[in-house]
Amino acid sequence: MEQDDPAEALTELRERQLSALELLQVAAGSSLAAYAVWALLLHPGFRRVPLRLQVPYVGASVRQVEHVLLLLRGRSGKLVDLGSGDGRIVLAAHRCGLRPAVGYELNPWLVRLARLYAWRAGCASSVCYHREDLWKVSLRDCYNVSVFLAPSVLPLLEDKLQAELPEGARVVSGRFPLPTWQPVAVVGEGLDRVWAYDIHSGGPTVQASLAPSSVLVPRVPEPQAG
């Protein structure tokens, strides 16, 4: 068997290393391009929002929507979803009788997507989606509020909710609890966990939170389009 020339082997090794480096560069370039699309299309409104108030979009899961509806069951009055994304919570709440149901979302692409879903469900004239900064929205006539926001903004949100919400309002927070309020009900586990808080004249109701082992999570049948 002919023995390989050391010089040729070294040249081939260098070529292989170069190919791997090129592959890494392509991957890095693709990641940068994906980030550019995310920044320009999914979050164009972020340029007008201070960094500490920015909240990335992560759509609510089917189970999370079920838990929100469970904690709002039997209630009436206006529902507002702050940071409504593609509008799935607003649409589900409307179907369950919470009206008017309104979503506030800064991202114009998500607002358009939410309106498209509402149109496909036959609810285009029944639900409202506004492109508006949630921090500038007045909550003084809102009796049901849904939030799926990042933990970093929840302390500021507590101040806004306590200052603006009327007596008898209920706040439902998904994925993360409000940091200093005590919930009146909790359902779900992990990222599907949802907390409910009630507002009275002195602020949110303070009660002992439920232990995870005592939380029941009945399923809410998925509403059908009318």
Short mmCIF file of C-alpha atoms in Angstrom, two decimals, residues 6-221:
data_model
loop_
_atom_site.label_atom_id
_atom_site.label_comp_id
_atom_site.label_asym_id
_atom_site.label_seq_id
_atom_site.Cartn_x
_atom_site.Cartn_y
_atom_site.Cartn_z
CA PRO A 6 3.06 14.14 4.64
CA ALA A 7 2.88 17.38 2.64
CA GLU A 8 -0.25 16.27 0.79
CA ALA A 9 -1.85 15.10 4.06
CA LEU A 10 -1.15 18.48 5.70
CA THR A 11 -2.65 20.30 2.71
CA GLU A 12 -5.77 18.14 2.84
CA LEU A 13 -6.12 18.74 6.59
CA ARG A 14 -5.87 22.49 6.08
CA GLU A 15 -8.56 22.33 3.39
CA ARG A 16 -10.85 20.40 5.70
CA GLN A 17 -10.31 22.93 8.50
CA LEU A 18 -11.08 25.73 6.08
CA SER A 19 -14.31 23.99 5.05
CA ALA A 20 -15.34 23.67 8.67
CA LEU A 21 -14.55 27.34 9.26
CA GLU A 22 -16.59 28.28 6.21
CA LEU A 23 -19.47 26.20 7.51
CA LEU A 24 -19.26 27.99 10.86
CA GLN A 25 -19.29 31.35 9.09
CA VAL A 26 -22.38 30.37 7.12
CA ALA A 27 -24.13 29.30 10.32
CA ALA A 28 -23.22 32.57 12.03
CA GLY A 29 -24.42 34.56 9.05
CA SER A 30 -27.72 32.66 9.01
CA SER A 31 -28.20 33.33 12.71
CA LEU A 32 -27.52 37.02 12.20
CA ALA A 33 -30.01 37.14 9.33
CA ALA A 34 -32.65 35.38 11.44
CA TYR A 35 -32.10 37.87 14.26
CA ALA A 36 -32.46 40.76 11.81
CA VAL A 37 -35.80 39.38 10.61
CA TRP A 38 -36.93 38.89 14.22
CA ALA A 39 -35.94 42.45 15.14
CA LEU A 40 -37.42 44.12 12.09
CA LEU A 41 -40.61 42.11 11.60
CA LEU A 42 -41.57 40.59 14.93
CA HIS A 43 -40.57 43.52 17.15
CA PRO A 44 -40.50 46.73 15.11
CA GLY A 45 -42.20 48.67 17.89
CA PHE A 46 -39.41 47.90 20.35
CA ARG A 47 -37.46 50.87 19.06
CA ARG A 48 -40.02 53.12 20.79
CA VAL A 49 -40.04 51.24 24.10
CA PRO A 50 -37.37 51.51 26.81
CA LEU A 51 -35.27 48.37 27.08
CA ARG A 52 -36.44 47.58 30.61
CA LEU A 53 -40.08 47.56 29.45
CA GLN A 54 -39.60 45.34 26.40
CA VAL A 55 -41.31 41.94 26.42
CA PRO A 56 -40.50 39.32 23.74
CA TYR A 57 -43.44 37.52 22.15
CA VAL A 58 -44.08 33.90 23.13
CA GLY A 59 -47.53 32.60 22.20
CA ALA A 60 -49.69 31.06 24.92
CA SER A 61 -50.13 27.30 24.72
CA VAL A 62 -53.53 25.62 24.49
CA ARG A 63 -53.24 24.55 28.13
CA GLN A 64 -52.34 28.08 29.24
CA VAL A 65 -55.40 29.47 27.46
CA GLU A 66 -57.55 26.83 29.16
CA HIS A 67 -56.22 27.86 32.55
CA VAL A 68 -56.92 31.53 31.89
CA LEU A 69 -60.52 30.71 30.96
CA LEU A 70 -60.86 28.50 34.03
CA LEU A 71 -59.85 31.34 36.35
CA LEU A 72 -62.22 33.74 34.59
CA ARG A 73 -65.17 31.34 34.49
CA GLY A 74 -68.42 32.85 35.72
CA ARG A 75 -67.19 36.42 35.42
CA SER A 76 -68.54 39.15 33.18
CA GLY A 77 -67.46 42.53 31.91
CA LYS A 78 -64.63 43.79 29.76
CA LEU A 79 -61.55 41.64 29.23
CA VAL A 80 -58.21 43.14 28.24
CA ASP A 81 -55.15 41.14 27.24
CA LEU A 82 -51.99 43.22 27.70
CA GLY A 83 -49.47 42.16 25.09
CA SER A 84 -52.06 40.12 23.20
CA GLY A 85 -49.72 38.66 20.57
CA ASP A 86 -51.69 36.73 17.96
CA GLY A 87 -54.92 37.32 19.88
CA ARG A 88 -55.72 33.77 20.94
CA ILE A 89 -56.66 34.67 24.53
CA VAL A 90 -58.90 37.54 23.43
CA LEU A 91 -60.69 35.32 20.93
CA ALA A 92 -61.15 32.48 23.44
CA ALA A 93 -62.45 34.88 26.10
CA HIS A 94 -64.99 36.35 23.69
CA ARG A 95 -66.25 32.87 22.84
CA CYS A 96 -66.71 32.21 26.55
CA GLY A 97 -68.83 35.32 27.07
CA LEU A 98 -66.34 37.93 28.27
CA ARG A 99 -67.33 41.00 26.26
CA PRO A 100 -66.02 43.28 25.06
CA ALA A 101 -62.73 41.43 24.61
CA VAL A 102 -59.82 43.68 23.67
CA GLY A 103 -56.16 43.04 22.94
CA TYR A 104 -53.34 45.57 23.10
CA GLU A 105 -50.21 44.70 21.16
CA LEU A 106 -47.37 46.95 19.96
CA ASN A 107 -46.21 44.67 17.15
CA PRO A 108 -48.14 45.53 13.95
CA TRP A 109 -47.53 42.10 12.38
CA LEU A 110 -49.03 40.31 15.37
CA VAL A 111 -52.00 42.70 15.38
CA ARG A 112 -52.66 41.84 11.72
CA LEU A 113 -52.31 38.14 12.47
CA ALA A 114 -54.77 38.40 15.38
CA ARG A 115 -57.29 40.17 13.16
CA LEU A 116 -56.87 37.48 10.53
CA TYR A 117 -57.57 34.72 13.07
CA ALA A 118 -60.62 36.63 14.31
CA TRP A 119 -61.90 36.99 10.75
CA ARG A 120 -61.41 33.28 10.08
CA ALA A 121 -63.34 32.50 13.27
CA GLY A 122 -66.21 34.77 12.24
CA CYS A 123 -65.52 37.20 15.09
CA ALA A 124 -63.87 40.05 13.22
CA SER A 125 -66.56 42.53 14.23
CA SER A 126 -66.83 41.23 17.79
CA VAL A 127 -63.28 41.47 19.15
CA CYS A 128 -60.85 44.39 19.03
CA TYR A 129 -57.09 44.43 18.62
CA HIS A 130 -55.25 47.72 19.01
CA ARG A 131 -51.66 48.50 18.16
CA GLU A 132 -50.80 50.33 21.34
CA ASP A 133 -48.16 50.34 24.05
CA LEU A 134 -49.64 48.46 27.02
CA TRP A 135 -47.99 50.91 29.41
CA LYS A 136 -50.06 53.76 27.97
CA VAL A 137 -53.41 51.93 28.04
CA SER A 138 -55.96 53.03 30.65
CA LEU A 139 -57.35 50.12 32.68
CA ARG A 140 -59.94 52.07 34.68
CA ASP A 141 -62.90 50.28 33.06
CA CYS A 142 -61.34 46.81 32.87
CA TYR A 143 -62.69 44.08 35.14
CA ASN A 144 -60.75 41.17 33.66
CA VAL A 145 -57.09 41.47 32.73
CA SER A 146 -54.84 38.81 31.23
CA VAL A 147 -51.06 39.16 31.16
CA PHE A 148 -48.32 36.85 29.89
CA LEU A 149 -45.28 39.04 30.45
CA ALA A 150 -41.64 38.68 31.42
CA PRO A 151 -40.71 38.71 35.13
CA SER A 152 -38.57 41.82 34.67
CA VAL A 153 -41.60 44.04 33.99
CA LEU A 154 -44.03 42.57 36.52
CA PRO A 155 -43.05 44.86 39.45
CA LEU A 156 -43.87 47.91 37.31
CA LEU A 157 -47.04 46.24 36.11
CA GLU A 158 -48.19 45.75 39.71
CA ASP A 159 -48.00 49.51 40.24
CA LYS A 160 -50.02 50.22 37.11
CA LEU A 161 -52.67 47.61 37.92
CA GLN A 162 -53.11 48.76 41.51
CA ALA A 163 -53.33 52.41 40.46
CA GLU A 164 -55.85 51.92 37.65
CA LEU A 165 -58.00 48.83 38.06
CA PRO A 166 -61.50 49.24 39.55
CA GLU A 167 -62.70 47.40 42.62
CA GLY A 168 -63.82 43.88 41.76
CA ALA A 169 -61.36 43.44 38.90
CA ARG A 170 -59.45 40.20 38.44
CA VAL A 171 -55.94 39.88 37.04
CA VAL A 172 -54.78 36.59 35.56
CA SER A 173 -51.03 36.20 35.10
CA GLY A 174 -49.56 33.34 33.07
CA ARG A 175 -46.13 31.68 33.29
CA PHE A 176 -44.90 33.99 36.06
CA PRO A 177 -46.69 35.30 39.19
CA LEU A 178 -46.90 38.93 40.19
CA PRO A 179 -43.95 39.35 42.56
CA THR A 180 -45.57 40.83 45.69
CA TRP A 181 -49.27 40.01 45.34
CA GLN A 182 -50.79 36.87 46.79
CA PRO A 183 -53.06 34.92 44.44
CA VAL A 184 -56.61 33.89 45.24
CA ALA A 185 -56.32 30.87 42.92
CA VAL A 186 -53.62 28.96 41.07
CA VAL A 187 -53.94 26.27 38.41
CA GLY A 188 -51.40 24.31 36.39
CA GLU A 189 -47.79 23.33 36.76
CA GLY A 190 -44.53 24.66 35.35
CA LEU A 191 -44.85 27.14 32.51
CA ASP A 192 -48.55 26.27 32.22
CA ARG A 193 -49.25 27.63 35.70
CA VAL A 194 -51.61 30.62 35.91
CA TRP A 195 -52.30 32.86 38.92
CA ALA A 196 -55.46 34.89 39.68
CA TYR A 197 -55.55 38.09 41.77
CA ASP A 198 -58.61 40.05 42.88
CA ILE A 199 -58.71 43.82 43.39
CA HIS A 200 -60.65 45.39 46.26
CA SER A 201 -60.75 48.93 47.60
CA GLY A 202 -57.51 48.42 49.50
CA GLY A 203 -55.71 46.83 46.56
CA PRO A 204 -55.23 43.15 45.63
CA THR A 205 -56.65 40.51 47.95
CA VAL A 206 -53.99 39.02 50.22
CA GLN A 207 -54.50 35.32 50.87
CA ALA A 208 -52.26 32.34 51.35
CA SER A 209 -51.29 30.87 48.01
CA LEU A 210 -52.37 27.33 47.23
CA ALA A 211 -49.83 24.58 47.65
CA PRO A 212 -48.94 22.93 44.33
CA SER A 213 -50.17 19.56 45.58
CA SER A 214 -53.63 21.00 46.23
CA VAL A 215 -54.07 22.64 42.84
CA LEU A 216 -56.65 20.99 40.62
CA VAL A 217 -56.42 21.49 36.88
CA PRO A 218 -59.71 20.57 35.20
CA ARG A 219 -59.60 20.89 31.43
CA VAL A 220 -61.70 23.50 29.72
CA PRO A 221 -63.24 22.23 26.46
#
